[in-house]
Coordinates of C-alpha atoms in Angstrom, one line a residue:
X1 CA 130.7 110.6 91.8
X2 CA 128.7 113.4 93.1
X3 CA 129.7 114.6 96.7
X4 CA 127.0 116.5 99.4
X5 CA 128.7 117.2 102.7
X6 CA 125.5 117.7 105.4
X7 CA 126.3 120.2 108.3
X8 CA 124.5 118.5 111.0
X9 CA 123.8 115.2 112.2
X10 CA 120.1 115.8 113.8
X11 CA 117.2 113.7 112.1
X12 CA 117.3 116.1 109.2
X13 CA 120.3 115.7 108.4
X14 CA 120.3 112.1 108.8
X15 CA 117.5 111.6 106.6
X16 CA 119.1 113.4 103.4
X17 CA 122.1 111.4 104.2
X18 CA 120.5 108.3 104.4
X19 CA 118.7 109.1 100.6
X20 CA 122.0 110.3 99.3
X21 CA 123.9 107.7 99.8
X22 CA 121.5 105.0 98.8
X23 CA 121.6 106.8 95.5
X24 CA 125.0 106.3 95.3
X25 CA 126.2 110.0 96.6
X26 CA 129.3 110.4 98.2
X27 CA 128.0 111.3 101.5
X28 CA 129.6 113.0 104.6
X29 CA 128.2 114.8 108.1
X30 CA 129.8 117.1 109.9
X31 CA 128.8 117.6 113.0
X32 CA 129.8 118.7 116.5
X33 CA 126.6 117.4 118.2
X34 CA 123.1 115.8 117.5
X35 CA 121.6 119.2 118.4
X36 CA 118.2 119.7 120.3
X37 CA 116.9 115.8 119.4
X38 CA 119.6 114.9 122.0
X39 CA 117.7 117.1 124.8
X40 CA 114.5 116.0 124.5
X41 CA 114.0 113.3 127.5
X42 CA 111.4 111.5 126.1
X43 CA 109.7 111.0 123.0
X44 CA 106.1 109.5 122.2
X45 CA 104.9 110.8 119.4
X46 CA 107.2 109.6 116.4
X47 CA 105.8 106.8 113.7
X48 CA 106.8 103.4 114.5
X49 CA 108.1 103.5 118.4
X50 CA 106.5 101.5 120.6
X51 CA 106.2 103.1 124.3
X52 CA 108.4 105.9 124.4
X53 CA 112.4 106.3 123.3
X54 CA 114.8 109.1 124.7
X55 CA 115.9 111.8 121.8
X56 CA 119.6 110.5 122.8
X57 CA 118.5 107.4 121.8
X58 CA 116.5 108.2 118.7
X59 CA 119.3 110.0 117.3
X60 CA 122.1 107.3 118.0
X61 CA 119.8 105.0 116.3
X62 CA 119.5 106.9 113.1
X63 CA 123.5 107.8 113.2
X64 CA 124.5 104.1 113.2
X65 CA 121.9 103.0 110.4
X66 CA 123.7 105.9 108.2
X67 CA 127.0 104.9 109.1
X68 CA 125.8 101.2 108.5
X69 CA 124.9 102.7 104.9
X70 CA 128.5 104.2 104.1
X71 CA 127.9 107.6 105.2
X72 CA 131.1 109.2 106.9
X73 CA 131.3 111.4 109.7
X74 CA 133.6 113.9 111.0
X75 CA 133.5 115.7 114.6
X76 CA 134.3 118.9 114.1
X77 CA 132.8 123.0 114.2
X78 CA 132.0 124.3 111.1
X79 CA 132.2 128.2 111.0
X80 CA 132.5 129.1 107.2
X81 CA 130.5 128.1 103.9
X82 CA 131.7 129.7 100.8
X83 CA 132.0 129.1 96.8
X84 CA 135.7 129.1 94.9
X85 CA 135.3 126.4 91.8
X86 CA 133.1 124.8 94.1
X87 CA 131.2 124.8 97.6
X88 CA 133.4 125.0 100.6
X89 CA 132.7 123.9 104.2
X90 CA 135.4 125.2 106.4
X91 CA 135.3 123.7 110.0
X92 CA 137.7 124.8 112.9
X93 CA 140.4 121.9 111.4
X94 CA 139.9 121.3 107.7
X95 CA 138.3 122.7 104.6
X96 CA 136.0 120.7 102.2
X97 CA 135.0 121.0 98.8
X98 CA 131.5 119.3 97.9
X99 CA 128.9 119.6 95.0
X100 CA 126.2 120.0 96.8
X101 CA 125.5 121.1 101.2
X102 CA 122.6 120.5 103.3
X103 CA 122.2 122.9 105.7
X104 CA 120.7 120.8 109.3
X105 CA 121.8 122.9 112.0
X106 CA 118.3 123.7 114.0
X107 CA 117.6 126.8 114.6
X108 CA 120.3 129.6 115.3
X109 CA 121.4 130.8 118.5
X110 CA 119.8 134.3 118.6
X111 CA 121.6 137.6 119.4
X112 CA 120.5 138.7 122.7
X113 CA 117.1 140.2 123.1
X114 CA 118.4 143.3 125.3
X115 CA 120.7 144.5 122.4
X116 CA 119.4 146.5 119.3
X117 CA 121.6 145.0 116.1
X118 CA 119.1 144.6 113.8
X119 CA 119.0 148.6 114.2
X120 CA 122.6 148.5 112.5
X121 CA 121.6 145.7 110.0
X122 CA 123.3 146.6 106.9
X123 CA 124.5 149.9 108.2
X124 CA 127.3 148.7 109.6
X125 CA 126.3 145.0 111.4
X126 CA 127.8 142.3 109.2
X127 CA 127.0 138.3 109.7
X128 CA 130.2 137.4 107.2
X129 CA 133.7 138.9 107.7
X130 CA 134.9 137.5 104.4
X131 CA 132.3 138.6 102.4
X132 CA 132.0 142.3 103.6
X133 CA 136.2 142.5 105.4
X134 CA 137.1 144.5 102.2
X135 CA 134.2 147.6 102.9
X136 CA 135.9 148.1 106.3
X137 CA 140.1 148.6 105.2
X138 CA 141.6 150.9 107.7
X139 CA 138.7 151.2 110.3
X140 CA 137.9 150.0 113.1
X141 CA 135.4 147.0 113.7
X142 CA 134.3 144.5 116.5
X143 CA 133.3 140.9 116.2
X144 CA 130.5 139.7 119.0
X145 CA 131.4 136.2 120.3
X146 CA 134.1 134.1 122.6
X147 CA 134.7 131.1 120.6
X148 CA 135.8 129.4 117.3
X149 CA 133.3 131.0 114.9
X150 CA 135.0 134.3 116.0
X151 CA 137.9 133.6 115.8
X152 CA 137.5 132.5 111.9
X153 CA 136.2 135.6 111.5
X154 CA 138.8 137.9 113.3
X155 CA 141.0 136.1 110.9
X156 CA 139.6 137.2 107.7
X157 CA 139.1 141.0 109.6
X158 CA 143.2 141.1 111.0
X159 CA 144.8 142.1 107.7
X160 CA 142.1 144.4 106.4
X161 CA 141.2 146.5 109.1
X162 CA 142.9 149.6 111.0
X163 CA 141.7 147.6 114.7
X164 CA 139.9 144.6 115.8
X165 CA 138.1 143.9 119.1
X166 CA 136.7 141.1 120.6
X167 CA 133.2 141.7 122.7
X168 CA 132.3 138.7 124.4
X169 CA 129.1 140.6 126.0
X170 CA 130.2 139.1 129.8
X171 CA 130.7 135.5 128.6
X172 CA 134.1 133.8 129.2
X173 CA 136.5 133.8 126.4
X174 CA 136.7 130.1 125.5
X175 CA 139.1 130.1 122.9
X176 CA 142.8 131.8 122.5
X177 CA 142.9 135.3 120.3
X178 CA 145.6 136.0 118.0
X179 CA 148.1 139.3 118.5
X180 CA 146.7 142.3 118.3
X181 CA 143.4 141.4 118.9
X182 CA 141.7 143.6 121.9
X183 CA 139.2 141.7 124.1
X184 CA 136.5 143.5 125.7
X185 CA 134.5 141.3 128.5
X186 CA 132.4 143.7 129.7
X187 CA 128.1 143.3 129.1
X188 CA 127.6 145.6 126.2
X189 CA 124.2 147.9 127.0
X190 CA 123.7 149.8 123.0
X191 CA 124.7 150.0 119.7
X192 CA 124.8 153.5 118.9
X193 CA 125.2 155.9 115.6
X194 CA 122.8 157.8 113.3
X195 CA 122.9 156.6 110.2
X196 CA 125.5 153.9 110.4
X197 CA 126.9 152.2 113.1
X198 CA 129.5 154.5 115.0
X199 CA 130.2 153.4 118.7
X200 CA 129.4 150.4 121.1
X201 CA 128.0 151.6 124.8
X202 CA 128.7 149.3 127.7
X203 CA 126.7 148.9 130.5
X204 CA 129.2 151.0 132.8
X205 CA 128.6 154.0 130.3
X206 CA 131.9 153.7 129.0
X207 CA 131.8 153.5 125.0
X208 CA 134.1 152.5 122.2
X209 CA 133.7 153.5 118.7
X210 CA 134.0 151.2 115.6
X211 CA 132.8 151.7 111.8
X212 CA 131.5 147.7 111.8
X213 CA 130.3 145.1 114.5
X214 CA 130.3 141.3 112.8
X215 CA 128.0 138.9 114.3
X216 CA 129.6 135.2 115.5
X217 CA 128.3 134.1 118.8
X218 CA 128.5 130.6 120.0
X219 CA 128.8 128.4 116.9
X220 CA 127.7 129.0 113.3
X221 CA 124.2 128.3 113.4
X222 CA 122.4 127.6 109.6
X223 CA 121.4 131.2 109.4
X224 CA 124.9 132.5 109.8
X225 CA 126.1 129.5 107.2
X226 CA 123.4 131.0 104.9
X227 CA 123.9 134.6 105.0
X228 CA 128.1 133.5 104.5
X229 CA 126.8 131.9 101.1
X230 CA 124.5 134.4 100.4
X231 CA 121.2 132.7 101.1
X232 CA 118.0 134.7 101.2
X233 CA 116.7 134.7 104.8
X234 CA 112.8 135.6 105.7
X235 CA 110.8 136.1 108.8
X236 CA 110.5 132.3 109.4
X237 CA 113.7 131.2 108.9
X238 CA 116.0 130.1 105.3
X239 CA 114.2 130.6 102.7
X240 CA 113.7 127.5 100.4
X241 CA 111.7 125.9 97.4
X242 CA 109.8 122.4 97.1
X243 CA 113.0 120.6 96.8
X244 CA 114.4 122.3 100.1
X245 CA 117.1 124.4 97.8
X246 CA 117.6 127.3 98.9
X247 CA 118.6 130.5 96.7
X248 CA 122.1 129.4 96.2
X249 CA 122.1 126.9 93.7
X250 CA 123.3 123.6 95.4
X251 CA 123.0 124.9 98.9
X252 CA 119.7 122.7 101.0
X253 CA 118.2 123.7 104.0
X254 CA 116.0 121.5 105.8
X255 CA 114.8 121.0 109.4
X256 CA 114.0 123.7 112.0
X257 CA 115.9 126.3 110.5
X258 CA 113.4 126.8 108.3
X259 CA 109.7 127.2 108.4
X260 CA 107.2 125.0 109.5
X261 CA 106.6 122.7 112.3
X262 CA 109.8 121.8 114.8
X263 CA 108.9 118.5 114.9
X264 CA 111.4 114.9 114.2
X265 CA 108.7 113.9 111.6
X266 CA 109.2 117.0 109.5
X267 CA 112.4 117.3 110.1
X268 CA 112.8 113.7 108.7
X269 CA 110.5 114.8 105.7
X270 CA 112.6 118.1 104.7
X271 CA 116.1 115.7 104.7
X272 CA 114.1 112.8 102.5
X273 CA 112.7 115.9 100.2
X274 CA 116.6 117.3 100.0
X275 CA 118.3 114.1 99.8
X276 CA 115.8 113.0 96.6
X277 CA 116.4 116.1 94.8
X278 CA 120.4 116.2 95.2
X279 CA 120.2 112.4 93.9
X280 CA 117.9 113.0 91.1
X281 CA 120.3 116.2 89.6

């Protein structure tokens, strides 16, 4: 039996899961929230609601109709998505090998506005410690973030590089670091160097110098998960084809992290476009 693990459990998600498993797909979400649906307070505009319904609500509804189908869930963060014989979704507690993933995360938490890394973008800013670790042996590197995804990826930077530090960019550090890893709390005000990347200015003037700085704040949004796998990424968003594949064979995107209109109805239409194709293969 085919499997397709789908990272999110928002309505696009949902909707692929729902098609996927009614095609006789072995079918799992992982999720550690409904995402932005769950915000919205009320909702008037979807097909087939009479009145009004709160996004909470909406998205409850749609989870226990795909559990109700046979689709399994798990609660957990995922923070990696990589290929060895086959995809692999590694969350905070497990790993997972799948045939195909659906990418359903919404739209990515942003780097802050105030700080220049697409500057360093390839000269030195990295979005996936274990697929550029090995260009940075013996030098020293930072990883942006205070939580699990950082974490995974300080433990793929540990035994490769000369120093590791932590800048959490003010924010609270929410999870435990392993030895040897220095953690820096202070708001960061530059990313400096000519051609490359070469030091990290904070806000008090003080400056510390490292060869890479690897993106992984908050949780792993779908553009983060993409660029782990390899995924082309444009101006709008993943980059995808009629069937919602992106470049990576086997690897969907669908929803708001890619283009087109943030809305639960296209959202809906993206996972029911996804979920046909992976059935039909």
């Amino acid at each position: 039996m085919k499997k397709v693990i789908i990272i999110g459990s928002g309505p696009a998600g949902v909707s692929a899961a729902l098609y996927t498993v009614r095609g006789g797909v072995d079918t799992t979400i992982i999720s550690n929230g409904v995402g932005s649906l769950g915000k919205a307070h009320e909702i008037q505009n979807y097909y087939g609601v009479s009145g009004s319904v709160s996004g909470m609500d909406l998205a409850s509804t749609g989870i226990s109709q795909a559990k109700a189908l046979g689709v399994k869930f798990i609660e957990d963060e995922v923070v990696g998505l990589t290929y060895e014989e086959s995809l692999v979704v590694e969350t905070v507690s497990g790993r997972y090998s799948t045939d195909y993933v659906v990418i359903a995360t919404g739209t990515s938490r942003n780097v802050p506005a105030s700080l220049n890394v697409s500057d360093y973008e390839g000269k030195g800013v990295s979005y996936c410690a274990i697929c550029d670790a090995f260009f940075y042996r013996n030098k020293n590197v930072a990883v942006l973030g205070n939580g699990e995804f950082a974490l995974h990826e300080i433990k793929d930077l540990l035994p490769v590089a000369s120093s590791v530090t932590l800048l959490t960019n003010g924010d609270e550090l929410k999870t435990e670091m392993p030895y040897g890893v220095k953690v820096d709390t202070r708001k960061i005000k530059s990313f400096e160097g000519d051609a490359r990347l070469e030091k990290v200015t904070f806000v008090d003037d003080d400056s510390i110098d490292v060869s890479g700085l690897f993106i992984a704040l908050g949780t792993a949004g779908a553009t983060a998960l993409a660029k782990k796998i390899g995924a082309v990424i444009g101006d709008n968003g993943i980059v995808v084809d009629e069937n919602k594949e992106t470049s990576v064979p086997g690897v969907y995107a669908v929803g708001d992290c890619i283009s087109g209109l943030k809305q639960v109805a296209k959202a809906v239409y993206d996972g029911a476009v996804a979920g046909h194709h992976i059935v039909g293969r």
